[in-house]
Coordinates of C-alpha atoms in Angstrom, one line a residue:
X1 CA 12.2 -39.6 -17.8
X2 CA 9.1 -37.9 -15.9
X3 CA 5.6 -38.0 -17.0
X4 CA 2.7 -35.9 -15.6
X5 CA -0.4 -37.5 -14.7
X6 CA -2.6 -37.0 -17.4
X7 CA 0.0 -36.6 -19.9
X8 CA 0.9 -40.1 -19.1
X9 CA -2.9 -41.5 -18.7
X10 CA -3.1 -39.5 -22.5
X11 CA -0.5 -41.6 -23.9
X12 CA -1.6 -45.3 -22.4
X13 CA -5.3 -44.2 -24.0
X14 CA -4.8 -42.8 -27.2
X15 CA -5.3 -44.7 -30.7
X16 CA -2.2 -45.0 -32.6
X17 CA 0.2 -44.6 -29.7
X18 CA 3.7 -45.9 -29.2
X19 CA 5.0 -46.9 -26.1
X20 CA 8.3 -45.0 -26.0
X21 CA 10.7 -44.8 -23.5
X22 CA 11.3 -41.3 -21.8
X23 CA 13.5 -39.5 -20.0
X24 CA 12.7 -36.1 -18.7
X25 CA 14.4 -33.0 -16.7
X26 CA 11.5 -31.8 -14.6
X27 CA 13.9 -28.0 -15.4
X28 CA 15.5 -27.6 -18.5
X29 CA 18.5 -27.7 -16.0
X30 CA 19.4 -24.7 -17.5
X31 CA 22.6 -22.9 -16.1
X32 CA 20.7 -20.0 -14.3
X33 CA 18.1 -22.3 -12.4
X34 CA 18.9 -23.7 -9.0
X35 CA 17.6 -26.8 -9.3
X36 CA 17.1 -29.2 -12.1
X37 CA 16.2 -32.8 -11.6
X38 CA 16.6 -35.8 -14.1
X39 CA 14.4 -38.7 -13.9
X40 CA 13.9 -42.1 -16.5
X41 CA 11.0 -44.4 -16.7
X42 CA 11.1 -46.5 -14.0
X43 CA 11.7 -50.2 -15.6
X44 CA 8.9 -52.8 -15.4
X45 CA 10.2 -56.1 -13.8
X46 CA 8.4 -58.8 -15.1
X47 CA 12.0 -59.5 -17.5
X48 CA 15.8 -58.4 -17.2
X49 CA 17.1 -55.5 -18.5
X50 CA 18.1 -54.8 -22.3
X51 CA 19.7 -52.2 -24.1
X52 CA 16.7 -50.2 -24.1
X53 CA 16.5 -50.2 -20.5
X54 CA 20.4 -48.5 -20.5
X55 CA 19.5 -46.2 -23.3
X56 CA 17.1 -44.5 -21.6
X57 CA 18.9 -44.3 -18.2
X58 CA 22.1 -43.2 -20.6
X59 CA 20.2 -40.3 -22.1
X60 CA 19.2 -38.9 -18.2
X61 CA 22.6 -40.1 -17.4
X62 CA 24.2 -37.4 -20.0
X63 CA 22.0 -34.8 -19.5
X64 CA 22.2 -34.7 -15.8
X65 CA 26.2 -34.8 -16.0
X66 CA 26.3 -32.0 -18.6
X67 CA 24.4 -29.9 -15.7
X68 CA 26.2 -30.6 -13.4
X69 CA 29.3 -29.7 -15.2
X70 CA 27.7 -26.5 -15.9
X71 CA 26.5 -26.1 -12.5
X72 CA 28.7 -27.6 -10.2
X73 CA 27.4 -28.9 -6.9
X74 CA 25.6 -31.7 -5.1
X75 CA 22.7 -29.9 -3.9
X76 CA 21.7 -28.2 -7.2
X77 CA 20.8 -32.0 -9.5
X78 CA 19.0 -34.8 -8.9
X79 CA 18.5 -37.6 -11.0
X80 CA 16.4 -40.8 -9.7
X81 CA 15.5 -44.0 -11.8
X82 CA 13.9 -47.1 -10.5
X83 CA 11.9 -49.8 -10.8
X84 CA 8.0 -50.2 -11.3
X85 CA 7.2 -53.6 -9.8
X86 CA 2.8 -54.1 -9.0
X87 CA 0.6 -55.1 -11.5
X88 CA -0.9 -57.9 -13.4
X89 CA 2.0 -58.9 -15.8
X90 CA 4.3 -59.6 -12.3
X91 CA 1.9 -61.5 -10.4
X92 CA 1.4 -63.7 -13.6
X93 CA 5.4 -63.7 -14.0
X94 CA 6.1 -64.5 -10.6
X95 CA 3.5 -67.2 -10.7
X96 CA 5.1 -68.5 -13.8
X97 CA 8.1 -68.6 -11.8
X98 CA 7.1 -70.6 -9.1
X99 CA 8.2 -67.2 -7.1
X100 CA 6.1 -65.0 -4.7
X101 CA 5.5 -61.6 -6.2
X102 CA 8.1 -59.6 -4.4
X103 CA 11.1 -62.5 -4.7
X104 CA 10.8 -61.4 -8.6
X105 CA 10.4 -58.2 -8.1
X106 CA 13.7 -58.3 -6.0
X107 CA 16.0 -60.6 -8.1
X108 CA 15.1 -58.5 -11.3
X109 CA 15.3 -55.1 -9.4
X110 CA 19.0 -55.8 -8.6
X111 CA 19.4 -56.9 -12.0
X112 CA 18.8 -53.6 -13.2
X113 CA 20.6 -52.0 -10.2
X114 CA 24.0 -54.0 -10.9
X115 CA 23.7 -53.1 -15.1
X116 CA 23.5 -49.1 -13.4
X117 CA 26.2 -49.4 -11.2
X118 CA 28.4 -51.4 -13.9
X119 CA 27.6 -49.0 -16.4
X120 CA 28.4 -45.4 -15.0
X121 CA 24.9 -44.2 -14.5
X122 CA 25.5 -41.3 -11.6
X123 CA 21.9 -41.5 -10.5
X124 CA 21.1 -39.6 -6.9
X125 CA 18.1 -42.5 -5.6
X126 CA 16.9 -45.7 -7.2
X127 CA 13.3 -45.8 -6.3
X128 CA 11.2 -48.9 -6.0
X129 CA 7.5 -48.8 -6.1
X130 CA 7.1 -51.6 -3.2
X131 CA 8.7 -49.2 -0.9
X132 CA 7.1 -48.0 2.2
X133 CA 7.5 -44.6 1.4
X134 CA 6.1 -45.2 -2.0
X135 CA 3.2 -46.3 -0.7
X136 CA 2.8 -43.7 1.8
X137 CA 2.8 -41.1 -1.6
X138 CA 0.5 -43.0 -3.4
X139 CA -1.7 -42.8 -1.0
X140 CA -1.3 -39.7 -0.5
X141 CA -1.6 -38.7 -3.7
X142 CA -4.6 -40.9 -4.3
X143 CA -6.4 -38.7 -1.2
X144 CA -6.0 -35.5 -2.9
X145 CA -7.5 -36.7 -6.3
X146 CA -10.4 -38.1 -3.9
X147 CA -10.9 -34.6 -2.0
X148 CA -10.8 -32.9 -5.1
X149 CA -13.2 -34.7 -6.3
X150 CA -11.5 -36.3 -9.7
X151 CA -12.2 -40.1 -8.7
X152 CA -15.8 -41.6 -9.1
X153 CA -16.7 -45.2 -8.7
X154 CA -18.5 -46.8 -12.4
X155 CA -18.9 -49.4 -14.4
X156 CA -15.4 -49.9 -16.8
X157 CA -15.9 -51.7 -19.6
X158 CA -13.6 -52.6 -22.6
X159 CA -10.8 -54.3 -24.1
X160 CA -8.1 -55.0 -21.5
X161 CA -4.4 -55.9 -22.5
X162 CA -2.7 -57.7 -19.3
X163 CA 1.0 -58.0 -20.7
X164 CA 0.5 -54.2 -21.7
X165 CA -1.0 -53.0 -18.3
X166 CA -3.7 -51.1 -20.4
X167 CA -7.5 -50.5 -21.7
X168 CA -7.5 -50.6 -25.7
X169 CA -10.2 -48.8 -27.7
X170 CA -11.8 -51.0 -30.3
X171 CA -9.8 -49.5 -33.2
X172 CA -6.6 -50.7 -31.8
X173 CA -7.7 -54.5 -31.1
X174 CA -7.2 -57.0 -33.8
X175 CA -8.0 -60.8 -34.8
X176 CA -4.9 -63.2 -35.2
X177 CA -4.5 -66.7 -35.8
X178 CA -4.1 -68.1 -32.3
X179 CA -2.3 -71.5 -31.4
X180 CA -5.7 -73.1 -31.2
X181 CA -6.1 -72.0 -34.8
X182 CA -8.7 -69.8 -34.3
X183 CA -9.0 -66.2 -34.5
X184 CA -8.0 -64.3 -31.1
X185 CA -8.6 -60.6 -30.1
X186 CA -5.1 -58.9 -29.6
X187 CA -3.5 -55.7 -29.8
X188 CA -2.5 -53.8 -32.7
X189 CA 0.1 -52.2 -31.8
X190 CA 1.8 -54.8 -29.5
X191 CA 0.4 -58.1 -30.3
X192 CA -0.3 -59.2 -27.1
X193 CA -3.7 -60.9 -26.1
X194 CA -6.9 -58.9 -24.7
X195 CA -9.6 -59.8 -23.2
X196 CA -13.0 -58.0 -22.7
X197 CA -13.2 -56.3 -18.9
X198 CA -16.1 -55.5 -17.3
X199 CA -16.0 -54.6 -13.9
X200 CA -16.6 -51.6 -11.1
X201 CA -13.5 -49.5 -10.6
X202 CA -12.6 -46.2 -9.5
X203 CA -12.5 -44.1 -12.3
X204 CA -10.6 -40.6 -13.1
X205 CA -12.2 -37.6 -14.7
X206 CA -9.6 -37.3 -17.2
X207 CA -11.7 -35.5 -19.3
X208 CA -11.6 -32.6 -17.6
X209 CA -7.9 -32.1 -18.8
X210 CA -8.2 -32.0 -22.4
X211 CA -8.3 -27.9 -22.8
X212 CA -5.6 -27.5 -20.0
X213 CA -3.4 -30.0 -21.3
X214 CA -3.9 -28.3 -25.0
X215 CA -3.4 -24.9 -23.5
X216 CA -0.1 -25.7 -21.8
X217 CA 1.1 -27.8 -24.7
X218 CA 0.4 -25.0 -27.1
X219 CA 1.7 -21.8 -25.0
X220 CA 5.1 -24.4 -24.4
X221 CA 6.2 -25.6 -27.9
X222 CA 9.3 -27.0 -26.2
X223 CA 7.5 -28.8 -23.3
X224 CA 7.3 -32.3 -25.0
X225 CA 11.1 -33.0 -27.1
X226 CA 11.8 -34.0 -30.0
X227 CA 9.1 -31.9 -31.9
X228 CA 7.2 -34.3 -33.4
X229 CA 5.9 -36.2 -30.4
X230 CA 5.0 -32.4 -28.9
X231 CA 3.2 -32.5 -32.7
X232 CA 1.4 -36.0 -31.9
X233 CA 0.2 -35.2 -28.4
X234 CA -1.5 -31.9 -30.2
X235 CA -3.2 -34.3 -32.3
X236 CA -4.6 -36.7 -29.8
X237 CA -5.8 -33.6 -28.4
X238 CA -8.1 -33.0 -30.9
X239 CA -10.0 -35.9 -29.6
X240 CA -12.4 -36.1 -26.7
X241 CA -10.3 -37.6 -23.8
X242 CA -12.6 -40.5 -22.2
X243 CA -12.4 -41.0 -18.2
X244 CA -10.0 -43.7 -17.4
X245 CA -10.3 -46.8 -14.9
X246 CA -7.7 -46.2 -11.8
X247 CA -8.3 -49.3 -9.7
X248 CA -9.2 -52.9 -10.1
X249 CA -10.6 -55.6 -8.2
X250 CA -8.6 -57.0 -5.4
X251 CA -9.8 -60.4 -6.5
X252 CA -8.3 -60.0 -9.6
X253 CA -5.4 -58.1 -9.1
X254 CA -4.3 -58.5 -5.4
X255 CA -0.6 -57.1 -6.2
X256 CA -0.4 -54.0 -5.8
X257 CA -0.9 -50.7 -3.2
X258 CA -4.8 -51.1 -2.1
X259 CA -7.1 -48.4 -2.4
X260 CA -7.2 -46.4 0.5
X261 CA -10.1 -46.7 2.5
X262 CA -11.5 -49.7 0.5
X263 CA -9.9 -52.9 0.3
X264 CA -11.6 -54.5 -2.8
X265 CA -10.1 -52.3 -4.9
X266 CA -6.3 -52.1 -6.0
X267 CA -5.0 -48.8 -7.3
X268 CA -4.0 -49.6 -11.4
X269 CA 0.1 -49.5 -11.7
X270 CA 0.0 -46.7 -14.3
X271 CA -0.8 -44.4 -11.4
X272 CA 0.8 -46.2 -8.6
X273 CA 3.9 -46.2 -10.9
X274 CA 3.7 -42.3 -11.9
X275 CA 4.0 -41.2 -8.6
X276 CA 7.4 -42.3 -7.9
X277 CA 8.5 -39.1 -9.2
X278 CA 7.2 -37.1 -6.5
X279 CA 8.4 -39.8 -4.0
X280 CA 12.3 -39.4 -5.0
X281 CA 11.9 -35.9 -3.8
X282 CA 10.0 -35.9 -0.7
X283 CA 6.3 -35.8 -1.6
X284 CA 3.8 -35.1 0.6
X285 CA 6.6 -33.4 2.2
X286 CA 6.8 -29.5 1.6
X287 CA 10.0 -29.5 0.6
X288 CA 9.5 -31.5 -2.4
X289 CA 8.0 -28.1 -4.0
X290 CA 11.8 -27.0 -4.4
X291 CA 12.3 -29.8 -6.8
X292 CA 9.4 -29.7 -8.8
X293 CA 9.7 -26.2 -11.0
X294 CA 6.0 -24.8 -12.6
X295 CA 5.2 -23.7 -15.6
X296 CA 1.2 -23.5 -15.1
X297 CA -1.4 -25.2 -13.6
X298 CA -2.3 -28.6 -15.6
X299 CA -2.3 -32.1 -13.1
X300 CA -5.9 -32.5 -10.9
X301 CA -4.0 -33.1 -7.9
X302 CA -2.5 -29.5 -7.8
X303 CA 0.7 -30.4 -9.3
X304 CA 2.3 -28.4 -11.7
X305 CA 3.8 -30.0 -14.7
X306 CA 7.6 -30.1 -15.6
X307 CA 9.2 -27.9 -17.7
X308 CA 10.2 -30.5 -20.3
X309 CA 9.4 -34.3 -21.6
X310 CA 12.0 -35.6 -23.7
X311 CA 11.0 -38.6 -25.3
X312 CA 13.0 -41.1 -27.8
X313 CA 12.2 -44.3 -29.4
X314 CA 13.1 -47.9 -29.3
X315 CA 16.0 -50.1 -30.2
X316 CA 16.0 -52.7 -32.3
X317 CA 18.5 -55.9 -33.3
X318 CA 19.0 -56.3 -36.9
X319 CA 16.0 -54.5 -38.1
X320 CA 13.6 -56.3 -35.9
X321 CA 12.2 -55.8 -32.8
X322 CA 13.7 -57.3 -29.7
X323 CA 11.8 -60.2 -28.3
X324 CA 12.5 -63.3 -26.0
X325 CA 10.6 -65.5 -28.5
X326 CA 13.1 -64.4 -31.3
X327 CA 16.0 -65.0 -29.3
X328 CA 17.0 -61.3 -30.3
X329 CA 17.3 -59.4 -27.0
X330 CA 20.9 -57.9 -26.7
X331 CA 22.6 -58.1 -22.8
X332 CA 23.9 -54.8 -22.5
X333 CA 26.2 -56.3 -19.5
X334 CA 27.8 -58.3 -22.1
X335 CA 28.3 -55.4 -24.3
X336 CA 29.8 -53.3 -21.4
X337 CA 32.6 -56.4 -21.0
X338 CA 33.0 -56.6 -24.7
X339 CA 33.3 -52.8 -25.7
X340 CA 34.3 -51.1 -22.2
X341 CA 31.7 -49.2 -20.3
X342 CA 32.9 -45.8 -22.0
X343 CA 33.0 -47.6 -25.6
X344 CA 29.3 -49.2 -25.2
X345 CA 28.0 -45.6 -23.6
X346 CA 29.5 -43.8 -26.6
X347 CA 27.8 -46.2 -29.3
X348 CA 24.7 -46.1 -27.4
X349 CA 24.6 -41.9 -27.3
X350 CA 26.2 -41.6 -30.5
X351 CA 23.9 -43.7 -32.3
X352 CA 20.8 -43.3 -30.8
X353 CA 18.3 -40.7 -32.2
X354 CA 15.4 -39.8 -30.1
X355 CA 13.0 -39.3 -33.5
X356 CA 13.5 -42.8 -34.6
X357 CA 14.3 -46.0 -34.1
X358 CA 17.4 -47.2 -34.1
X359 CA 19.1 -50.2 -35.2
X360 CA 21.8 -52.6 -33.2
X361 CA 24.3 -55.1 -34.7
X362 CA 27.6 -55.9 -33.6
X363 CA 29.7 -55.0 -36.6
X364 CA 28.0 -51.2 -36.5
X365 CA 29.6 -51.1 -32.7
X366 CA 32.9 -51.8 -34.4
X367 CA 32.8 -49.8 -36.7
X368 CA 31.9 -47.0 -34.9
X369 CA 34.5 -47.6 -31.6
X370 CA 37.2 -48.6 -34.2
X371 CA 36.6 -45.2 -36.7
X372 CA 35.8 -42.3 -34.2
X373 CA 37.4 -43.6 -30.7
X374 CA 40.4 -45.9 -31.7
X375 CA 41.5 -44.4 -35.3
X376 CA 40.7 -40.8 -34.8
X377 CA 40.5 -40.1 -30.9
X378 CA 43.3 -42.4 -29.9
X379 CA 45.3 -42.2 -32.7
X380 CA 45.3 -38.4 -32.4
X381 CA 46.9 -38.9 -28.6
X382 CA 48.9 -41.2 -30.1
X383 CA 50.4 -38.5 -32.7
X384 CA 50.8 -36.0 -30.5
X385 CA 52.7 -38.1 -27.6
X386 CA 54.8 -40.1 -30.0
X387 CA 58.1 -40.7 -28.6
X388 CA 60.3 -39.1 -31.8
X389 CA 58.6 -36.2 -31.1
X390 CA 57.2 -35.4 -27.8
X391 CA 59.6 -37.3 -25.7
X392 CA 58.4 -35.3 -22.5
X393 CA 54.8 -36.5 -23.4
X394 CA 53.5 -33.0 -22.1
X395 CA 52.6 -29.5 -23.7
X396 CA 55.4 -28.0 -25.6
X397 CA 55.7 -24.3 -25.9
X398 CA 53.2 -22.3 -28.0
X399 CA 55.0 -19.9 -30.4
X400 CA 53.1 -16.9 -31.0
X401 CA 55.3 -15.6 -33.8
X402 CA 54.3 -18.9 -35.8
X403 CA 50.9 -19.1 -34.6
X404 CA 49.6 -15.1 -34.8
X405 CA 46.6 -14.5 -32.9
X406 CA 44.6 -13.1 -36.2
X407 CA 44.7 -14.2 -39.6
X408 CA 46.5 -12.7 -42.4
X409 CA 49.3 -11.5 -40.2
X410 CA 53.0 -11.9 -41.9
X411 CA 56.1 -12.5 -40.8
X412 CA 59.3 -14.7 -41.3
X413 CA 58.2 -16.9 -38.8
X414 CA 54.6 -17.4 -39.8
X415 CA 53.7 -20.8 -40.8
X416 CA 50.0 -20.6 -40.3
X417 CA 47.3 -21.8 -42.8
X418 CA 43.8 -20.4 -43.1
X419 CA 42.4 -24.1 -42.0
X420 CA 44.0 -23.8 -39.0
X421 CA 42.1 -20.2 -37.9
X422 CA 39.0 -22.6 -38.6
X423 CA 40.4 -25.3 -36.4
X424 CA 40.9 -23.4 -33.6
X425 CA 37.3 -21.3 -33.8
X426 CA 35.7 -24.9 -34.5
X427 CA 36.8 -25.8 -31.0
X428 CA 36.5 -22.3 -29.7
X429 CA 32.4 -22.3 -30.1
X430 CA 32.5 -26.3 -29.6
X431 CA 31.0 -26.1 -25.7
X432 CA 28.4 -23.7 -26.9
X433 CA 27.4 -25.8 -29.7
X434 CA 27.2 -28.8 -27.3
X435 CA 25.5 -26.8 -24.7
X436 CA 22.5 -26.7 -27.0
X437 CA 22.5 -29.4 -28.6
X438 CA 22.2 -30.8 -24.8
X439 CA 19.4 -28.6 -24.2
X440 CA 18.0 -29.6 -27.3
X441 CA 17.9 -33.4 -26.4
X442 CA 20.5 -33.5 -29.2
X443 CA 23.5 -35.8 -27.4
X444 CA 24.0 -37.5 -30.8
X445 CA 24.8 -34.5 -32.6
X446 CA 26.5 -33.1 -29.8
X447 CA 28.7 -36.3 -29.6
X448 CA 28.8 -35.5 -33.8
X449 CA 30.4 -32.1 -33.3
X450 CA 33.1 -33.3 -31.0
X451 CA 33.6 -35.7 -33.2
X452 CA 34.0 -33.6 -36.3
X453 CA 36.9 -31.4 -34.1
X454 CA 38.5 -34.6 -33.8
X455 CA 38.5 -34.9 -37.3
X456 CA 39.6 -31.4 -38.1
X457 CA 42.4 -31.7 -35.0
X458 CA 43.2 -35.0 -37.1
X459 CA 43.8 -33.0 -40.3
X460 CA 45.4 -30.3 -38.9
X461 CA 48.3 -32.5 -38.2
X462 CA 48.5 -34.5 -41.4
X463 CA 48.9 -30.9 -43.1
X464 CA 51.7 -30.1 -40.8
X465 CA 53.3 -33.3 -40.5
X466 CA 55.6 -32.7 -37.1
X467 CA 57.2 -36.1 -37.6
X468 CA 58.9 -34.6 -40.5
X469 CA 60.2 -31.1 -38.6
X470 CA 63.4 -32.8 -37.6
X471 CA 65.4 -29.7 -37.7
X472 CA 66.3 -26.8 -35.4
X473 CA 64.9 -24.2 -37.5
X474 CA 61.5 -26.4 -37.1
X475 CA 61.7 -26.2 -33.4
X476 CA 59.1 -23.8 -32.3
X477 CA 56.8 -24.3 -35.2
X478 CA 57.0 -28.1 -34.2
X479 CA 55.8 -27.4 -30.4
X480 CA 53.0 -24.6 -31.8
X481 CA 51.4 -27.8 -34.0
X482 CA 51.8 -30.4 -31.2
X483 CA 50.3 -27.7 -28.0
X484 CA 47.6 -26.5 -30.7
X485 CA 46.6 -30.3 -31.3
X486 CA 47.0 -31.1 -27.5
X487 CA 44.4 -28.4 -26.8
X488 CA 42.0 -29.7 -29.5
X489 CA 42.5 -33.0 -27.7
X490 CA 41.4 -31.6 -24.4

């Protein structure tokens, strides 16, 4: 989802820091604020899309829905995704493609556009970073850092990782047998090659945000979700933040959105990329201030930072990580044809846990579709609209003389256990408990809790057994179990 400025330049510089996909409400999207708006990552296109790509767009996907259930209304939500498409890594994979820069960026943009579309994901806008309005907010964008006096020109020197799109400090770059058998500098955490960069760049005075990123950070505990990545980001502010290179030579790297006002330099696609986020809504426009809710004053270019990050980890196949040279990497369109869009969505939210990473097989998605939506959800319908007895297939009548409204009430025609006051306050305070497990960046657990009603719903009925009230006398207490159940069920 959306990353601020120097938050993002933070976590591209930091020793010992993961990659992870985001997605992020720029408001909590909270029930009493007007606005909220959902954004992912936007997806690098230098490969097609995996199952990573779709969690991430899933998780924005969910949250923005759950708003706007809460708060109904088209103006009130946004949610954008997109693709990031300049840099190094795509001129070098176009060129290995015997395809011109923007022919890539075009057949894998609608890659990831189709999986979207074919997948439920309700997004408002699908930005792409070769867009002319992009460029018109990057360079925008770029202006205000320059009048503000945040960009200087300087020597950058260092460890540069191409396929990563980033500078490496020395304690993250390795040696590893090459194919030439010798030793080759690489980095740590991604094993890809680096090479030592020296050249004159524009660079941005990112050290002037250490105290007012730590300040914000600590005076919002909740700004940065799960916890411990709010925890990490605390600790790599404990450092000294070094000044960061924001350009490169045209010569070099010729794809991309040229520095305004100086043609030998390309702006770096870290900060091209980040400002999509302000281009979904508007930016430079005035307007785009309604869509971009403040908690204080962090980002050099007078921006305000969002109310929250949420940030998850990876996927991986089998216990390892997913890779073209493995011949791991899952098709998530395949999975939507073999396990239904709703089925793969489920497994995806159900399963995935933003702290960690998590693991994919097929057997674990058929186990989990078979256990929670075909045995217990379906077979619960299935109970409830049997033909023997429901032949109407609809809601019979409720009996309140079998069914009192409070517990320990007696009467002749009181067949109601104490489990079943549980039941029916389990799904009672089951929206609430959703609610904030939503707000929590929770989905899994929320999806848990619905699932565990399901299970209660599901037991509910094997105590009561309708297909065995076969007589008059059972009647009403038969329709109380099967409209009781029937509301569980919706």
């Amino acid at each position: 989802m959306l990353r601020q400025c120097a938050l993002r330049v933070l976590a591209r510089s930091r020793a010992g820091c993961r990659r992870y996909g985001s997605c992020s409400a720029s408001g909590r999207g909270d029930a009493g604020e007007a606005r909220a708006y959902f954004t992912t990552p936007i997806f690098y296109v230098n490969a097609a899309p995996h199952i990573g790509h779709l969690y991430s767009a899933l998780l924005a996907d969910a949250l923005c829905r759950h708003r706007r259930l809460r708060v109904p209304g088209p103006a009130s939500t946004r949610f954008s995704t997109g693709t990031d498409e300049h840099g190094l890594k795509i001129q070098q994979a176009a060129a290995t493609a015997g395809l011109s820069p923007i022919e890539l960026c075009d057949r894998v943009s609608a890659q990831f556009q189709q999986l979207f579309r074919e997948a439920g994901v309700s997004s408002t806008d699908f930005i792409r970073t070769t867009e002319a309005r992009h460029r018109l907010a990057v360079q925008h964008f770029w202006g205000v850092l320059e009048a503000r006096g945040l960009l200087y020109k300087g020597l950058y020197e260092g460890w540069y990782c191409a396929s990563d799109e980033c500078f490496l400090p020395e304690a993250k770059v390795t040696r590893q047998v090459g194919p030439s058998g010798d030793l080759c500098p690489v980095s740590l955490e991604s094993g890809h090659p680096v090479s030592w960069t020296k050249e004159e760049n524009y660079i941005f005075r990112l050290s002037q945000f250490r105290e007012p990123l730590l300040r914000w950070l600590q005076n919002n505990p909740q700004a940065i979700t799960p916890e411990p990545f709010h925890q990490t980001v605390l600790q790599w502010l404990q450092e000294e933040l070094p000044d960061l290179s924001v350009s490169r030579r045209s010569s070099h790297l010729h794809w991309g959105i040229p520095v305004p006002g100086d043609d030998s330099q390309t702006i770096y696609v870290w900060l091209d990329a980040l400002v999509n986020y302000l281009t979904v809504v508007g930016y430079p426009d005035a307007d785009f201030k309604s869509w971009w809710p403040a908690t204080s004053h962090v980002i050099g270019a007078g921006l305000r930072p969002p109310h929250r990050i949420y940030v998850h980890s990876h996927w991986t196949v089998s216990g390892q990580k997913m890779s073209k040279s493995l011949g791991n990497v899952v098709d998530p369109r395949t999975c939507l044809d073999r396990y239904t869009v709703d089925g793969f969505r489920y497994f995806l939210l159900r399963q995935g846990v933003p702290n960690w990473d998590c693991d994919y097989y097929d057997e674990k998605v058929v186990k989990l579709l078979d256990s929670e939506l075909a045995d217990a959800l379906g077979g619960l319908l299935n109970r409830c609209t049997a033909y023997r007895i429901n032949p109407s297939g609809t809601y019979p009548s409720f009996c309140a003389a079998c069914f009192p409204s409070e517990p320990g009430l007696t009467g002749p025609s009181v067949r109601v256990q104490a489990e079943d006051y549980a039941l029916v306050s389990a799904v009672a305070t089951l929206p609430k408990q959703v609610a904030d497990y939503y707000d929590d960046f929770q989905i899994y657990k929320a999806l848990e809790a619905v699932s565990s009603c399901v299970r209660q719903t599901n037991g509910f009925i094997q105590r009561h057994a309708p297909w065995k009230l076969t007589s008059p006398a059972d009647a009403l207490w038969l329709g109380t179990v099967l409209h009781v159940a029937l509301e569980c069920l919706r």
